[in-house]
Rosetta silent file (secondary structure, phi, psi, omega in degrees, C-alpha in Angstrom):
SEQUENCE: XXXXXXXXXXXXXXXXXXXXXXXXXXXXXXXXXXXXXXXXXXXXXXXXXXXXXXXXXXXXXXXXXXXXXXXXXXXXXXXXXXXXXXXXXXXXXXXXXXXXXXXXXXXXXXXXXXXXXXXXXXXXXXXXXXXXXXXXXXXXXXXXXXXXXXXXXXXXXXXXXXXXXXXXXXXXXXXXXXXXXXXXXXXXXXXXXXXXXXXXXXXXXXXXXXXXXXXXXXXXXXXXXXXXXXXXXXXXXXXXXXXXXXXXXXXXXXXXX
SCORE:     score description
SCORE:     0.000 S_00000001
   1 L     0.000  -41.334  179.457  108.819  117.058  124.958 S_00000001
   2 H   -62.607  -40.961  179.572  109.659  117.983  121.366 S_00000001
   3 H   -65.253  -39.677  179.006  108.352  114.634  120.108 S_00000001
   4 H   -64.580  -45.751  179.230  105.089  115.036  122.061 S_00000001
   5 H   -63.005  -40.682  178.854  104.542  118.572  120.736 S_00000001
   6 H   -63.759  -40.700 -179.999  105.337  117.434  117.203 S_00000001
   7 H   -61.772  -44.585  179.075  102.875  114.540  117.514 S_00000001
   8 H   -66.515  -36.874 -178.641  100.082  116.851  118.656 S_00000001
   9 H   -64.997  -47.669 -179.079  100.937  119.376  115.945 S_00000001
  10 H   -68.472  -34.589  176.839  100.804  116.846  113.103 S_00000001
  11 H   -62.019  -39.632  177.892   97.619  115.296  114.515 S_00000001
  12 H   -62.815  -40.544 -178.130   96.005  118.725  114.403 S_00000001
  13 H   -65.276  -35.104  178.648   97.054  119.171  110.786 S_00000001
  14 H   -74.077  -30.676 -179.640   95.449  115.880  109.819 S_00000001
  15 H   -85.528  -14.186 -175.548   92.230  116.699  111.676 S_00000001
  16 H   -56.462  -42.567  179.845   92.072  120.251  110.352 S_00000001
  17 H   -59.024  -30.876  178.356   90.135  119.403  107.142 S_00000001
  18 H   -69.311  -23.281  177.525   87.360  117.930  109.261 S_00000001
  19 H   -91.247   11.269  178.604   87.133  121.287  110.999 S_00000001
  20 L    65.043   30.660  172.883   86.706  122.888  107.569 S_00000001
  21 L  -102.094  129.687 -173.884   90.127  124.494  107.687 S_00000001
  22 L   -85.358   87.601  178.433   91.850  124.378  104.347 S_00000001
  23 L  -104.091   10.383 -178.776   95.269  122.956  105.152 S_00000001
  24 E   -89.822  149.635 -179.801   95.530  120.945  101.958 S_00000001
  25 L  -117.638  133.561  177.442   97.896  121.837   99.185 S_00000001
  26 L   -65.763  128.861 -175.779   97.206  121.157   95.536 S_00000001
  27 L  -103.624  170.911  179.086   99.723  118.612   94.325 S_00000001
  28 L   -66.793  147.042 -179.657  101.233  117.835   90.974 S_00000001
  29 L   -85.594  -11.351  177.215   99.092  115.788   88.628 S_00000001
  30 L  -150.253  158.994  179.669  102.009  113.730   87.440 S_00000001
  31 L  -106.964  113.927 -175.661  105.455  112.698   88.568 S_00000001
  32 L   -88.092  -10.783  176.764  108.118  113.653   86.055 S_00000001
  33 L   -91.249  131.150  178.925  110.930  112.009   87.995 S_00000001
  34 L   -72.215  117.910 -176.097  111.357  108.309   87.318 S_00000001
  35 L  -142.744  150.604 -175.625  110.925  106.604   90.666 S_00000001
  36 L   -73.412  131.268  172.177  110.098  103.076   91.806 S_00000001
  37 L    54.511   38.405  179.157  106.485  102.169   92.601 S_00000001
  38 L  -110.969  123.917 -179.516  105.287  105.771   92.669 S_00000001
  39 L   -67.488  165.400 -176.432  101.766  106.501   91.337 S_00000001
  40 L   -66.820  -30.334 -178.670  101.154  109.273   88.802 S_00000001
  41 L  -145.824  151.315  175.242   99.423  111.512   91.323 S_00000001
  42 L  -124.182  122.683 -174.794   98.988  111.865   95.051 S_00000001
  43 L  -104.802  139.073  173.156   95.813  113.564   96.226 S_00000001
  44 L    83.208   32.676  176.222   95.285  115.323   99.540 S_00000001
  45 L   -65.290  133.331 -178.414   98.830  116.097  100.611 S_00000001
  46 E  -104.539  159.607  176.035   98.799  117.863  103.970 S_00000001
  47 H   -59.382  -33.753  178.866  101.177  120.399  105.436 S_00000001
  48 H   -58.117  -31.018  177.357  101.939  117.777  108.079 S_00000001
  49 H   -66.984  -38.510  177.888  103.558  115.647  105.357 S_00000001
  50 H   -69.482  -38.482  177.492  105.939  118.478  104.504 S_00000001
  51 H   -62.766  -44.301  179.578  106.694  119.026  108.197 S_00000001
  52 H   -64.684  -34.386 -175.860  107.455  115.328  108.608 S_00000001
  53 H   -63.672  -32.181 -178.360  109.645  115.334  105.483 S_00000001
  54 L   -85.695   -1.085  176.751  112.154  117.795  106.968 S_00000001
  55 L    53.649   63.608 -177.040  112.527  115.638  110.129 S_00000001
  56 H   -60.811  -21.750  179.498  112.157  118.418  112.729 S_00000001
  57 H   -67.536  -13.467  179.598  113.074  115.985  115.506 S_00000001
  58 H   -94.344   -1.278 -173.156  116.661  116.091  114.203 S_00000001
  59 L   -68.540  -16.385  178.353  117.014  119.877  114.459 S_00000001
  60 H   -60.979  -30.146 -178.279  118.649  119.704  117.879 S_00000001
  61 H   -69.091  -20.128  176.457  121.860  118.627  116.124 S_00000001
  62 H  -103.850  -22.238  179.109  122.016  121.977  114.314 S_00000001
  63 H   -79.321  -33.194  179.664  120.552  124.176  117.065 S_00000001
  64 H   -61.550  -44.167  174.987  123.056  123.085  119.725 S_00000001
  65 H   -60.630  -34.173  176.965  126.025  124.438  117.699 S_00000001
  66 H   -62.835  -46.205  179.766  124.107  127.722  117.321 S_00000001
  67 H   -63.530  -44.130 -179.017  123.655  127.960  121.086 S_00000001
  68 H   -64.301  -44.711 -179.971  127.288  127.024  121.762 S_00000001
  69 H   -61.046  -40.674  178.858  128.647  129.508  119.229 S_00000001
  70 H   -72.468  -33.684  177.156  126.582  132.339  120.688 S_00000001
  71 H   -65.462  -40.380  178.544  127.511  131.348  124.248 S_00000001
  72 H   -67.142  -37.515  178.077  131.201  131.500  123.357 S_00000001
  73 H   -66.595  -37.864  177.972  130.740  134.895  121.714 S_00000001
  74 H   -65.851  -37.722  178.734  128.966  136.189  124.830 S_00000001
  75 H   -65.949  -31.938 -177.536  131.822  134.904  126.983 S_00000001
  76 H   -82.070  -37.870 -172.713  134.306  136.756  124.777 S_00000001
  77 H  -110.867  -21.407 -178.620  132.484  140.069  124.315 S_00000001
  78 L    82.233    2.028  177.800  129.899  140.238  127.107 S_00000001
  79 L  -134.251  160.305  176.990  127.125  141.078  124.638 S_00000001
  80 L  -144.127  134.042 -179.442  124.871  139.124  122.316 S_00000001
  81 L   -91.736  103.540 -176.038  122.885  140.318  119.305 S_00000001
  82 H   -62.106  -45.630  177.621  119.473  138.636  119.626 S_00000001
  83 H   -57.404  -41.463  177.849  118.280  139.419  116.058 S_00000001
  84 H   -65.590  -38.350  177.922  121.471  137.891  114.650 S_00000001
  85 H   -60.343  -47.142 -178.666  121.061  134.848  116.893 S_00000001
  86 H   -66.236  -41.725  179.519  117.500  134.264  115.658 S_00000001
  87 H   -64.686  -40.318  178.707  118.415  134.844  112.011 S_00000001
  88 H   -63.061  -43.928  179.398  121.350  132.468  112.282 S_00000001
  89 H   -61.549  -43.415  179.739  119.147  129.789  113.839 S_00000001
  90 H   -64.427  -42.303  179.977  116.541  130.160  111.073 S_00000001
  91 H   -64.241  -44.302  179.981  119.165  130.013  108.335 S_00000001
  92 H   -64.273  -41.634  179.330  120.805  126.929  109.823 S_00000001
  93 H   -64.989  -38.180  178.823  117.442  125.187  110.275 S_00000001
  94 H   -63.016  -45.286  179.689  116.463  125.929  106.657 S_00000001
  95 H   -67.347  -40.353  178.391  119.699  124.418  105.344 S_00000001
  96 H   -62.883  -45.329  178.203  119.421  121.440  107.703 S_00000001
  97 H   -60.645  -40.139  177.838  115.829  120.800  106.610 S_00000001
  98 H   -64.394  -41.016  177.849  116.890  120.984  102.961 S_00000001
  99 H   -62.532  -37.891  176.813  119.703  118.527  103.624 S_00000001
 100 H   -64.190  -38.100  178.328  117.243  116.099  105.210 S_00000001
 101 H   -66.705  -40.290  176.748  115.044  116.340  102.112 S_00000001
 102 H   -60.991  -42.370  178.379  118.023  115.637   99.863 S_00000001
 103 H   -62.289  -44.679  178.507  118.803  112.570  101.979 S_00000001
 104 H   -61.735  -43.884 -177.834  115.209  111.342  101.759 S_00000001
 105 H   -61.807  -51.871 -174.707  115.114  111.897   97.997 S_00000001
 106 H   -74.319  -33.756  175.368  118.336  110.071   97.154 S_00000001
 107 H   -62.734  -35.605  178.576  117.840  107.219   99.615 S_00000001
 108 H   -72.898  -46.533 -176.923  114.491  106.556   97.935 S_00000001
 109 H   -65.981  -28.000  179.283  115.745  106.909   94.371 S_00000001
 110 L   -88.787   -0.892  176.324  118.673  104.566   95.061 S_00000001
 111 L    85.139   11.094  178.505  116.347  101.963   96.573 S_00000001
 112 L   -75.452  -46.455  176.983  117.578  102.237  100.153 S_00000001
 113 L   -85.119  118.954 -178.058  114.229  103.433  101.535 S_00000001
 114 L  -130.546  152.994 -178.402  111.575  100.804  100.810 S_00000001
 115 L   -62.604  -35.156 -176.640  107.989  100.336  101.878 S_00000001
 116 L   -79.132   -8.684 -179.540  108.691   96.884  103.315 S_00000001
 117 L   -90.699  108.724 -176.834  111.524   98.183  105.501 S_00000001
 118 L   -72.289  -11.663  179.219  110.023   99.139  108.848 S_00000001
 119 L   -90.373    1.171  179.223  113.277  100.887  109.817 S_00000001
 120 L   -56.709  123.891 -172.886  112.954  103.495  107.053 S_00000001
 121 L   -68.627  -41.743 -178.997  113.560  106.809  108.832 S_00000001
 122 L  -126.765  114.991 -169.531  111.373  109.059  106.708 S_00000001
 123 L  -103.111   16.468 -177.369  108.403  107.399  105.046 S_00000001
 124 L   -65.097  -28.909  178.729  106.866  110.318  103.146 S_00000001
 125 L   -89.791  -45.790 -177.844  108.024  108.840   99.832 S_00000001
 126 L   -67.513  -27.974  176.135  107.686  105.115  100.487 S_00000001
 127 L   -90.652    4.262  175.313  104.174  105.667  101.872 S_00000001
 128 L    60.238   35.837  175.250  103.409  107.842   98.818 S_00000001
 129 L   -85.944  -23.796  173.701  102.444  110.879  100.870 S_00000001
 130 L  -137.002  156.207  174.053  104.688  113.083   98.709 S_00000001
 131 L   -92.751  159.369  175.093  106.181  112.659   95.238 S_00000001
 132 H   -56.168  -36.862  178.180  109.932  112.887   94.563 S_00000001
 133 H   -61.483  -41.547  179.949  109.278  116.109   92.641 S_00000001
 134 H   -65.809  -41.717  178.727  107.610  117.665   95.665 S_00000001
 135 H   -63.895  -44.213 -179.558  110.456  116.653   97.970 S_00000001
 136 H   -65.090  -41.914  179.842  113.073  118.010   95.556 S_00000001
 137 H   -65.000  -42.566  179.053  111.192  121.284   95.048 S_00000001
 138 H   -63.371  -40.238  178.381  110.718  121.763   98.786 S_00000001
 139 H   -63.493  -43.483  178.280  114.415  121.136   99.369 S_00000001
 140 H   -62.818  -38.643  179.658  115.436  123.702   96.755 S_00000001
 141 H   -64.512  -40.940  179.797  113.033  126.222   98.311 S_00000001
 142 H   -67.881  -37.406  174.364  114.551  125.722  101.772 S_00000001
 143 H   -60.817  -40.376  178.130  118.062  126.186  100.397 S_00000001
 144 H   -64.242  -42.784  178.911  116.825  129.428   98.846 S_00000001
 145 H   -62.355  -44.946  179.188  115.263  130.584  102.122 S_00000001
 146 H   -60.848  -38.586 -179.986  118.458  129.812  104.019 S_00000001
 147 H   -69.984  -39.293  177.941  120.537  131.763  101.505 S_00000001
 148 H   -63.396  -44.139  177.991  118.229  134.796  101.634 S_00000001
 149 H   -63.371  -37.593  177.482  118.414  134.840  105.435 S_00000001
 150 H   -60.962  -39.217  178.451  122.188  134.538  105.180 S_00000001
 151 H   -61.037  -37.581  177.309  122.246  137.662  102.991 S_00000001
 152 H   -67.697  -40.276  178.405  120.416  139.527  105.762 S_00000001
 153 H   -59.624  -43.183 -179.961  122.916  138.206  108.316 S_00000001
 154 H   -60.067  -37.767 -178.775  125.800  139.516  106.206 S_00000001
 155 H   -72.096  -21.439 -176.949  124.243  142.986  106.161 S_00000001
 156 H  -101.005  -25.715 -175.577  123.903  143.036  109.962 S_00000001
 157 L   -84.284  151.891  177.712  127.089  141.326  111.094 S_00000001
 158 L   -86.629   -3.501 -178.338  130.431  143.080  111.491 S_00000001
 159 L   -72.199  155.264  177.221  132.290  140.023  110.167 S_00000001
 160 L   -66.119  140.557 -176.503  133.969  140.042  106.779 S_00000001
 161 H   -61.795  -41.105 -176.760  131.710  138.820  103.999 S_00000001
 162 H   -63.713  -35.751  178.660  134.264  136.377  102.596 S_00000001
 163 H   -67.474  -46.827  179.782  134.656  134.647  105.971 S_00000001
 164 H   -63.881  -42.714 -178.917  130.934  134.281  106.501 S_00000001
 165 H   -63.039  -41.442  179.012  130.351  133.154  102.921 S_00000001
 166 H   -60.560  -49.144 -178.021  133.079  130.507  103.165 S_00000001
 167 H   -65.778  -42.087 -176.959  131.670  129.025  106.382 S_00000001
 168 H   -66.996  -48.173 -174.713  128.049  129.189  105.237 S_00000001
 169 H   -77.217  -20.873  169.646  128.510  127.672  101.800 S_00000001
 170 H   -65.682  -43.979  177.443  130.832  124.970  103.094 S_00000001
 171 H   -65.084  -43.231  179.762  127.996  123.942  105.415 S_00000001
 172 H   -63.427  -45.738  179.899  125.379  124.217  102.664 S_00000001
 173 H   -63.167  -39.295  179.271  127.483  122.190  100.233 S_00000001
 174 H   -63.528  -39.478  179.839  128.148  119.560  102.889 S_00000001
 175 H   -64.969  -27.840  179.596  124.436  119.126  103.618 S_00000001
 176 H   -86.456  -45.978 -173.031  123.848  118.450   99.911 S_00000001
 177 H   -72.614  -12.754  178.478  126.881  116.370   98.985 S_00000001
 178 L   -56.776  -47.031  175.580  126.352  113.930  101.869 S_00000001
 179 L  -124.750  -18.822 -179.513  123.771  112.080   99.765 S_00000001
 180 L   -88.779  166.942  179.525  123.188  114.423   96.799 S_00000001
 181 L    63.331 -119.625  178.791  125.365  114.880   93.731 S_00000001
 182 L   -72.941  -17.288  176.164  128.247  112.435   94.029 S_00000001
 183 L    63.466   70.209 -177.011  126.707  111.139   97.283 S_00000001
 184 H   -58.179  -31.470  179.844  129.702  110.864   99.605 S_00000001
 185 H   -58.510  -37.508 -174.933  127.664  108.759  102.028 S_00000001
 186 H   -78.831   -4.130  176.062  127.354  105.982   99.445 S_00000001
 187 H  -115.221   18.615  175.640  131.139  105.780   99.066 S_00000001
 188 L    64.673   23.994  177.839  131.778  105.473  102.823 S_00000001
 189 L  -126.534   23.319  179.097  133.255  108.996  103.065 S_00000001
 190 L   -62.947  -26.720  179.259  130.195  110.904  104.280 S_00000001
 191 H   -61.359  -24.568 -179.120  132.009  111.620  107.543 S_00000001
 192 H   -59.234  -34.309 -179.599  134.300  113.958  105.613 S_00000001
 193 H  -100.458  -30.831 -176.559  131.467  116.498  105.336 S_00000001
 194 H   -72.088  -43.940 -177.103  129.306  115.643  108.351 S_00000001
 195 H   -58.298  -50.370  178.755  131.998  115.919  111.025 S_00000001
 196 H   -75.075  -32.684 -175.177  133.063  119.503  110.218 S_00000001
 197 H   -66.920  -47.105 -176.639  129.612  120.697  109.099 S_00000001
 198 L   -93.287   12.385  178.853  127.685  119.765  112.257 S_00000001
 199 L  -132.508 -104.797 -173.780  130.554  120.545  114.587 S_00000001
 200 H   -55.798  -46.639 -176.943  133.487  122.949  114.265 S_00000001
 201 H   -64.690  -40.059 -178.595  132.317  124.862  111.165 S_00000001
 202 H   -66.447  -45.689  179.114  128.815  125.394  112.515 S_00000001
 203 H   -64.330  -42.364 -179.712  129.997  126.633  115.908 S_00000001
 204 H   -65.079  -37.434  178.246  132.639  128.841  114.282 S_00000001
 205 H   -60.264  -48.519 -178.792  130.048  130.323  111.894 S_00000001
 206 H   -66.257  -37.850  177.946  127.759  131.364  114.748 S_00000001
 207 H   -64.703  -43.463 -178.436  130.683  132.695  116.754 S_00000001
 208 H   -67.760  -38.059  177.754  131.964  134.728  113.806 S_00000001
 209 H   -57.677  -41.048 -176.252  128.527  136.170  113.054 S_00000001
 210 H   -79.459  -43.894 -172.637  128.351  137.570  116.589 S_00000001
 211 H   -94.770  -24.731 -177.566  131.948  138.664  117.180 S_00000001
 212 L    84.012    4.999 -178.402  133.118  139.451  113.659 S_00000001
 213 L  -138.324  164.741  178.492  136.337  137.485  114.108 S_00000001
 214 L   -94.342  157.727 -179.763  137.666  133.936  113.899 S_00000001
 215 L  -155.213  153.853  178.644  138.872  131.867  116.844 S_00000001
 216 L   -80.630  -27.544 -176.515  140.282  128.423  117.557 S_00000001
 217 H   -58.674  -46.357  179.056  138.062  127.789  120.608 S_00000001
 218 H   -60.699  -32.830 -179.891  134.797  127.219  118.638 S_00000001
 219 H   -67.435  -45.487 -178.953  136.588  124.701  116.423 S_00000001
 220 H   -67.000  -46.022 -177.471  137.918  122.689  119.360 S_00000001
 221 H   -73.450  -13.700  177.367  134.681  122.817  121.356 S_00000001
 222 H   -82.770  -13.811 -178.452  132.679  121.864  118.270 S_00000001
 223 H   -62.595  -45.760  177.300  134.395  118.470  117.962 S_00000001
 224 H   -58.940  -34.997  177.981  132.289  116.743  120.685 S_00000001
 225 H   -65.949  -40.108  178.919  129.121  117.949  118.945 S_00000001
 226 H   -63.030  -40.663  179.374  130.324  116.473  115.658 S_00000001
 227 H   -66.570  -35.015  176.623  131.003  113.121  117.339 S_00000001
 228 H   -62.753  -44.422  179.379  127.516  113.181  118.850 S_00000001
 229 H   -62.760  -42.907  179.142  125.967  113.682  115.404 S_00000001
 230 H   -64.743  -35.051  176.406  128.029  110.836  113.959 S_00000001
 231 H   -61.397  -40.197  178.111  126.908  108.560  116.794 S_00000001
 232 H   -64.218  -46.559 -176.656  123.307  109.295  115.811 S_00000001
 233 H   -69.429  -25.144 -179.321  123.970  108.666  112.106 S_00000001
 234 H   -85.944   -6.677 -175.019  125.821  105.402  112.806 S_00000001
 235 H   -74.939  -38.647 -171.556  122.976  103.931  114.881 S_00000001
 236 H   -87.915  -44.917 -171.779  120.517  103.065  112.083 S_00000001
 237 H   -53.414  -37.628  179.962  122.410  101.864  108.953 S_00000001
 238 H   -56.613  -28.556  177.534  123.681   98.535  110.396 S_00000001
 239 H   -70.010  -23.616 -178.281  120.051   97.407  110.633 S_00000001
 240 H  -103.507   21.343 -174.613  119.716   98.096  106.891 S_00000001
 241 H   -56.682  -42.779 -178.781  122.947   96.355  105.891 S_00000001
 242 H   -62.958  -37.966 -179.168  121.173   93.826  103.656 S_00000001
 243 H   -68.380  -45.320  178.630  119.309   96.593  101.822 S_00000001
 244 H   -60.594  -41.442 -179.781  122.454   98.668  101.203 S_00000001
 245 H   -67.869  -34.044 -178.495  124.279   95.597   99.926 S_00000001
 246 H   -67.730  -23.178  178.351  121.387   94.636   97.649 S_00000001
 247 L  -108.915   18.891  174.936  121.698   97.967   95.805 S_00000001
 248 L    59.203   41.258  176.253  125.540   97.836   95.794 S_00000001
 249 L  -118.230  137.222 -178.447  126.003  100.681   98.268 S_00000001
 250 L  -130.667  120.869 -177.804  128.546  100.559  101.065 S_00000001
 251 L  -119.107  160.229 -172.711  128.621  103.142  103.846 S_00000001
 252 H   -57.675  -45.141 -179.578  130.979  103.596  106.784 S_00000001
 253 H   -57.388  -35.396  179.628  128.619  102.480  109.614 S_00000001
 254 H   -71.622  -39.146  177.649  128.098   99.130  107.855 S_00000001
 255 H   -61.190  -44.870 -178.976  131.840   98.679  107.326 S_00000001
 256 H   -67.866  -33.272 -177.891  132.504   99.377  111.011 S_00000001
 257 L   -77.081    0.000    0.000  129.678   97.096  112.152 S_00000001
């Protein structure tokens, strides 16, 4: 259902200019980041391209921990703070979307995502619908949005600030370091950040926001969610084994396959 709704939504965005609705965004006239086979300018970028870039179809992997964490808090306290639940979901989605953009950016810059590879997961860069600068800027903006929402959460939650900050910024750092910075994914140790980020830490963060305290139950019950996310991430790379090897990158799914 989510894929069908997304398809109709993006189709509307592409047809909107014909209906004389201004959904186009003025793009940069030049690309200041050195990138392979990228023209100096891209004209007519649509909002749908930005929506596609954050991979909204993957958001279930971050929303399920939010639901589980809040369900566990309700079981413990018998109450649930709806505004905090919504704010937490928005903050998590912003950080997740930013992490997806970081992944798209670095996979393209390292030569993993190529136009001739039909298995490329996100084609906004290889199809030249966005520039690397636009993807990087959008990612930074989403990290900023997620952090601002987190500040609001801190002001509303009864949990200690240091606990919330530790859990939140561990998750934020993990979403970036998976492919950004040192790029743990490219050294076959990406699981070190993905397993706790999309499982125990995420569930514990949502639980702590609601209850104000820490607990072992969210950590244990978050492990199956983490394994589910890793199963998803391990499905695609073996098909791209030749491409990863051609650019001297070795990741865990390829080693296991």
